[in-house]
Coordinates of C-alpha atoms in Angstrom, one line a residue:
X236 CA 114.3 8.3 -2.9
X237 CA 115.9 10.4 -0.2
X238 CA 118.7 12.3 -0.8
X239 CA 122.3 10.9 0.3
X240 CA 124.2 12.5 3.6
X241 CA 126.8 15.2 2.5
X242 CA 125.1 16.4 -0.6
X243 CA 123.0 19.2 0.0
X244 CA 120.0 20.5 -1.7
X245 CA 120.4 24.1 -3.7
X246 CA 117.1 25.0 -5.1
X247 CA 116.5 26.4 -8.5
X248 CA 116.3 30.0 -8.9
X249 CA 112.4 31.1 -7.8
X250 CA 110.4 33.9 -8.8
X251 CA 108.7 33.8 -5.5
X252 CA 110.7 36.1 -3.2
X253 CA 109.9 38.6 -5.6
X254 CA 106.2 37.9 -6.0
X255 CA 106.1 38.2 -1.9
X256 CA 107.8 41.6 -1.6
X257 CA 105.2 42.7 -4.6
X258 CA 102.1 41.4 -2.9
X259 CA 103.0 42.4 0.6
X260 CA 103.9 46.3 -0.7
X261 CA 100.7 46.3 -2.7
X262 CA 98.9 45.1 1.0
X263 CA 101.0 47.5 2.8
X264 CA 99.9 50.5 0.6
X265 CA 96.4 49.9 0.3
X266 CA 96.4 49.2 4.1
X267 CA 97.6 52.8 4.6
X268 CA 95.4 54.7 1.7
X269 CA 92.8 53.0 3.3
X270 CA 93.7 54.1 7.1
X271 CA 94.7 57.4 6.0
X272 CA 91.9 58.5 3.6
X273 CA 89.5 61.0 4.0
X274 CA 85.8 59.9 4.0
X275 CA 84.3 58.5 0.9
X276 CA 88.1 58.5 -0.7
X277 CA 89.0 55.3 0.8
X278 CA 88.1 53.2 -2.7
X279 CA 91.9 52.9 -3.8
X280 CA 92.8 51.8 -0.9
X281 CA 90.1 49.1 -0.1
X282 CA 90.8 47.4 -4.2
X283 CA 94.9 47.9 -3.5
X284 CA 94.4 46.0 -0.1
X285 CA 91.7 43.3 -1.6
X286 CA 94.3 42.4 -4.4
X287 CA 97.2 42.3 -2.1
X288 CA 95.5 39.7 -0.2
X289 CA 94.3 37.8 -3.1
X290 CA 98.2 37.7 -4.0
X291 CA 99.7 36.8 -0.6
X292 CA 97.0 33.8 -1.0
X293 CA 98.0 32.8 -4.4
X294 CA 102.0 33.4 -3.6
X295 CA 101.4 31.4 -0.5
X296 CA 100.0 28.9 -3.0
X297 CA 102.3 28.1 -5.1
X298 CA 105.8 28.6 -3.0
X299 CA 104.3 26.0 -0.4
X300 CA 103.7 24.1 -3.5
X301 CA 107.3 24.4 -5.0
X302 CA 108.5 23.2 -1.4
X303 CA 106.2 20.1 -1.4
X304 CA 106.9 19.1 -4.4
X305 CA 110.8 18.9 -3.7
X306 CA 110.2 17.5 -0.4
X307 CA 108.0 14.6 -1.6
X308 CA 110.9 14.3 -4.8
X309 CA 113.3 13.4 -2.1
X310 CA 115.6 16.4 -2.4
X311 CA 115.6 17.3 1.3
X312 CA 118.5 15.3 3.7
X313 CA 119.0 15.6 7.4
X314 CA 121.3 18.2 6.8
X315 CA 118.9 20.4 5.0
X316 CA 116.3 19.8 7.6
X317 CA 118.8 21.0 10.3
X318 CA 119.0 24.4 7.8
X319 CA 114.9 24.5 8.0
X320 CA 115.1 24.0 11.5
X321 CA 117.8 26.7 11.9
X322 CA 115.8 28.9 9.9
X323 CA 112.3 29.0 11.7
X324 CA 113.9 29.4 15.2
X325 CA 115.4 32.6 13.2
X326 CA 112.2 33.8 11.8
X327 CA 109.9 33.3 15.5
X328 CA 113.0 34.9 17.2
X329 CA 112.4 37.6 14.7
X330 CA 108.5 37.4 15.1
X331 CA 109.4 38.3 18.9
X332 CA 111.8 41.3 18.4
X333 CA 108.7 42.5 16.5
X334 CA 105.9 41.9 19.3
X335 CA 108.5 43.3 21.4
X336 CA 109.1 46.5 20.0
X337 CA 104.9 47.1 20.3
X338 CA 104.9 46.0 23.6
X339 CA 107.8 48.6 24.4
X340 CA 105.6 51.4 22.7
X341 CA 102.8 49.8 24.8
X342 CA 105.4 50.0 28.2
X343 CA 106.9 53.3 27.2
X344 CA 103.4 55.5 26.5
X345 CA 101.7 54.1 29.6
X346 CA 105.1 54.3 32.2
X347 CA 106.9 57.2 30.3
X348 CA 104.9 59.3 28.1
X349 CA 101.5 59.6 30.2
X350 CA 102.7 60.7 33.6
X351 CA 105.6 62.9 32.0
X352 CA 102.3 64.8 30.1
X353 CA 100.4 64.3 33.9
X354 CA 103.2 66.6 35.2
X355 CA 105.6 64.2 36.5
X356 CA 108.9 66.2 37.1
X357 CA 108.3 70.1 36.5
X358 CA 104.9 70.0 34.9
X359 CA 106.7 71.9 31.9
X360 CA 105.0 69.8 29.2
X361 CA 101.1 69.7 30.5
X362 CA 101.3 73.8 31.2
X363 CA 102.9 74.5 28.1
X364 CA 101.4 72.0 25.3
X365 CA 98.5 70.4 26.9
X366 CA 94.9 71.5 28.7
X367 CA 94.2 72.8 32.2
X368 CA 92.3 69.6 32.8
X369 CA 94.3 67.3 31.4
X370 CA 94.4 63.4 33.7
X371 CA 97.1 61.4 33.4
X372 CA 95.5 58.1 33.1
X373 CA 95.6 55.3 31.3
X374 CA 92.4 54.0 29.0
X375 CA 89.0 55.6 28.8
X376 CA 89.8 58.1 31.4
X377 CA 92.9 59.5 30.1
X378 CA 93.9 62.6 28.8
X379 CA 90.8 64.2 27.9
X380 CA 92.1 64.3 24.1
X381 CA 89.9 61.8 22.4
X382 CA 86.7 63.3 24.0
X383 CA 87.3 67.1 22.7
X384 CA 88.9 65.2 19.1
X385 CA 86.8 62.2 18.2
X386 CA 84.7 61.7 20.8
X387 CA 85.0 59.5 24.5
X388 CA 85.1 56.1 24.7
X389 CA 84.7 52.7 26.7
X390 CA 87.6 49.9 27.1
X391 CA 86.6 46.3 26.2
X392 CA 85.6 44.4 29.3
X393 CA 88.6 41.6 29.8
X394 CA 86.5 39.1 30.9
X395 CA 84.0 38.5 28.1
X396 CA 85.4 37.7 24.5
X397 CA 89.0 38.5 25.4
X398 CA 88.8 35.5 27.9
X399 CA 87.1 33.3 25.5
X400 CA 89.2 34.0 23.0
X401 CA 92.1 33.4 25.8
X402 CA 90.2 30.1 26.5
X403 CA 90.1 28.9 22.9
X404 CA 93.8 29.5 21.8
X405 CA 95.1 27.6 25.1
X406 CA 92.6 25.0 23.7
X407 CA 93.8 24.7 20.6
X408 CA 97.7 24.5 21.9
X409 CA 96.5 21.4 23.3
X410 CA 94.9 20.1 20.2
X411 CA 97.7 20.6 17.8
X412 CA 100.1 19.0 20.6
X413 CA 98.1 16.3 20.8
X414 CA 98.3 15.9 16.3
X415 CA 101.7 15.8 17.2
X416 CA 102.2 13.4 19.3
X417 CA 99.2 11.0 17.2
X418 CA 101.4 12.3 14.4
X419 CA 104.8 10.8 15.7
X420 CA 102.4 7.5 16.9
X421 CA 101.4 6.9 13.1
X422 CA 97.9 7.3 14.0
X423 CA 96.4 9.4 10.8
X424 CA 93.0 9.4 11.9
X425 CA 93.7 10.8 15.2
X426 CA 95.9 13.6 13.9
X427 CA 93.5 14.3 11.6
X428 CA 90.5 14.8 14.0
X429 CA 92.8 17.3 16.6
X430 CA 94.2 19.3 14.2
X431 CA 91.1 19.6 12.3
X432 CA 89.9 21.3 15.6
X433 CA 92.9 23.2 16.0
X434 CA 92.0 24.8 12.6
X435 CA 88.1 25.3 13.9
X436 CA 89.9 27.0 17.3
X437 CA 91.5 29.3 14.9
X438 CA 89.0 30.3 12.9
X439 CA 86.8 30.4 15.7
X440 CA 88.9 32.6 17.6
X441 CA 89.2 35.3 14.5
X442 CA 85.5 35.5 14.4
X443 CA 85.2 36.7 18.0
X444 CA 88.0 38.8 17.3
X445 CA 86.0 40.2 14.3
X446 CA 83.0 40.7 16.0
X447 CA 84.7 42.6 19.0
X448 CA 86.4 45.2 16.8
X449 CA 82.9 45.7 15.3
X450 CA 81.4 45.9 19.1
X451 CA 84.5 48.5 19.5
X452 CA 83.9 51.0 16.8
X453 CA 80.1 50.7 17.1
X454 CA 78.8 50.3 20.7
X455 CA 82.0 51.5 22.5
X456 CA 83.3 54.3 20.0
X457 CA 87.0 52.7 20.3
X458 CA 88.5 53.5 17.5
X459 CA 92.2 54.5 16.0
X460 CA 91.2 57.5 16.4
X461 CA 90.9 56.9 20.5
X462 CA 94.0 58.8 21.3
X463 CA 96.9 56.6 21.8
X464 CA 95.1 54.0 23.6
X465 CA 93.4 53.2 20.6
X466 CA 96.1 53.4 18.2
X467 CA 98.0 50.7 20.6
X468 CA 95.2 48.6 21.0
X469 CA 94.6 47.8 17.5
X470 CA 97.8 47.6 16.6
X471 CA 98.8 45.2 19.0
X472 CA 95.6 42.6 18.5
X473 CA 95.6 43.7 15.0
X474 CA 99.3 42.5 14.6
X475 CA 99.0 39.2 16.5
X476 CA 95.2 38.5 14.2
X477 CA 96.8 38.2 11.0
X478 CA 99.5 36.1 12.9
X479 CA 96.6 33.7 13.9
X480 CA 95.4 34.3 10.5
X481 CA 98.4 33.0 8.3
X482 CA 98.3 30.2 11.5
X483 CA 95.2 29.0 10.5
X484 CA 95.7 29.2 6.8
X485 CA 99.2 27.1 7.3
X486 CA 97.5 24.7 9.2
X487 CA 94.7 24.2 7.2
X488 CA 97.4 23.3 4.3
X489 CA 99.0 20.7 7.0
X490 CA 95.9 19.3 7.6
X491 CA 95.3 18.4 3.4
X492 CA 98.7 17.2 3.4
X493 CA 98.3 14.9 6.3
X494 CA 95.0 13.7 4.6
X495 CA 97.4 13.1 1.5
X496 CA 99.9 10.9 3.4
X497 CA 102.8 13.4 3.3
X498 CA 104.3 12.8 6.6
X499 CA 106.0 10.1 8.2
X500 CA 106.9 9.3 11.9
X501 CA 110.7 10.6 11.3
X502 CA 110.2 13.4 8.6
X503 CA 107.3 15.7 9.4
X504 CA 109.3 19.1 9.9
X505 CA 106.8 21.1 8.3
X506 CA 104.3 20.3 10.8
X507 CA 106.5 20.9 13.7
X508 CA 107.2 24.2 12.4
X509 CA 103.6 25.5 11.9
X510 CA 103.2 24.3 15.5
X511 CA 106.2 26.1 17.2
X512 CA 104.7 29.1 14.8
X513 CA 101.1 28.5 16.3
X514 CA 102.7 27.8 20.2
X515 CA 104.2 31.2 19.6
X516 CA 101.0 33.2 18.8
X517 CA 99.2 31.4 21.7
X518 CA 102.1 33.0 24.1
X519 CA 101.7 36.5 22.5
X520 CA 98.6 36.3 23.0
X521 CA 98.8 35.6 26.8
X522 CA 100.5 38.8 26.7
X523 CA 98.7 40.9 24.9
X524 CA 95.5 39.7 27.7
X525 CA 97.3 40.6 30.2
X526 CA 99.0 44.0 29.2
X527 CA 96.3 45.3 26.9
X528 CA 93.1 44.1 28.0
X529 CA 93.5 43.6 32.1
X530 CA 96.0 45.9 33.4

């Protein structure tokens, strides 16, 4: 039974807020043991990482499961829907101020930083802190630093996996639009079938992205290491692949509760939420093809 208009819905106190800041610190840490170890140390970090994951899963788990179960109890009104609604337009706006803020480290280093080093103005910094032979350039060819430190390296080519991948998250926009639209139609089958494929996209689009960091570090020596090319590069597509990630996991959990017959023509927010969520990475993305890989 839905609940009446005017009363709204307060939740019982959850341990899951808590759980979340634990898991994501223990992720967090082992991330940067891991990053920041010296050869053949990195073992804390890899097991502090592996069971941060394996809690974000399990907290993902059972909060989503806490919020299904008062959704299908009834609890949730059209004025608590408006509050859901309120609060994922908060969180993407927030997802944006972060992209942002790594694209302006991208815009700043390549527009600022590089030709002020080049010699831009009085030259002061490249005669005084840098090498004779210093080039300010952008990419492979820049600075000189990661061949004397780690070693020189090549860019990823644009126009192989970068464009497929390009390729399969437009696709899968279209596919989880299209669930949308079957969804609001009533036609189960059909949403199951696109956003089924939405899911594949996703995964699909995470192994390519797998397979050209391993391509980067083994054929092209681009690593985080590569001077600050490198360190933008993979933080930038790094960032926006666990976004796709947790976008493929929540859709995944959409999908099974589609299956279950969770959603109806007029109350389906959770769906439309993982979808503005997964528009959102697809437009980041866009970005990121165009600043990082292209130009």
């Amino acid at each position: 039974m839905a609940q009446q208009e005017g009363v709204y819905f307060v939740p019982s106190k959850s341990q899951w807020p808590i759980v979340a800041a634990v898991v994501m610190f223990v992720t967090v840490l082992g991330a940067a043991h891991w990053l920041n170890a010296p050869p053949g140390e990195a073992g804390f970090g890899k097991t502090m990482l592996s069971i941060g994951f394996v809690g974000i899963l399990l907290m993902f788990f059972g909060w989503f499961r806490s919020v299904i179960r008062e959704s299908l109890a009834g609890n949730y009104n059209n004025q608590v829907d408006r509050s859901f609604r309120m609060g994922m337009m908060w969180f993407i706006f927030s997802e944006v101020m972060f992209f942002a803020a790594f694209f302006g480290a991208l815009f700043y280093a390549r527009m600022f930083a590089v030709p002020w080093l080049g010699g831009e103005g009085h030259g002061v910094l490249t005669h005084q802190f840098l090498w004779s032979d210093y080039a300010a350039s952008w990419g492979a060819g820049g600075g000189g630093g990661p061949e004397r430190i780690g070693g020189s390296f090549e860019t990823v080519a644009p126009w192989g996996l970068p464009l497929l991948n390009t390729l399969i998250l437009l696709s899968s926009s279209v596919t989880v639009t299209i669930a949308h639209h079957a969804l609001k139609a009533g036609h189960r089958g059909k949403i199951l079938l696109f956003l089924g494929l939405t899911v594949l996209l996703g995964a699909t689009f995470l192994w390519f992205q797998a397979h050209e960091y391993i391509e980067a570090y083994k054929e092209l020596n681009l690593t985080l290491q590569s001077g600050v090319y490198g360190s933008t590069f993979f933080m930038l597509t790094g960032f926006h692949g666990m976004h796709v990630t947790l976008g493929t996991i929540m859709l995944a959990i959409i999908w099974l509760r589609v299956a279950k017959g969770h959603f109806t023509k007029e109350h389906h927010f959770a769906f439309e939420a993982v979808a503005w969520y997964w528009h959102f990475v697809d437009v980041v993305w866009l970005g990121l093809f165009m600043f990082v890989y292209i130009l």
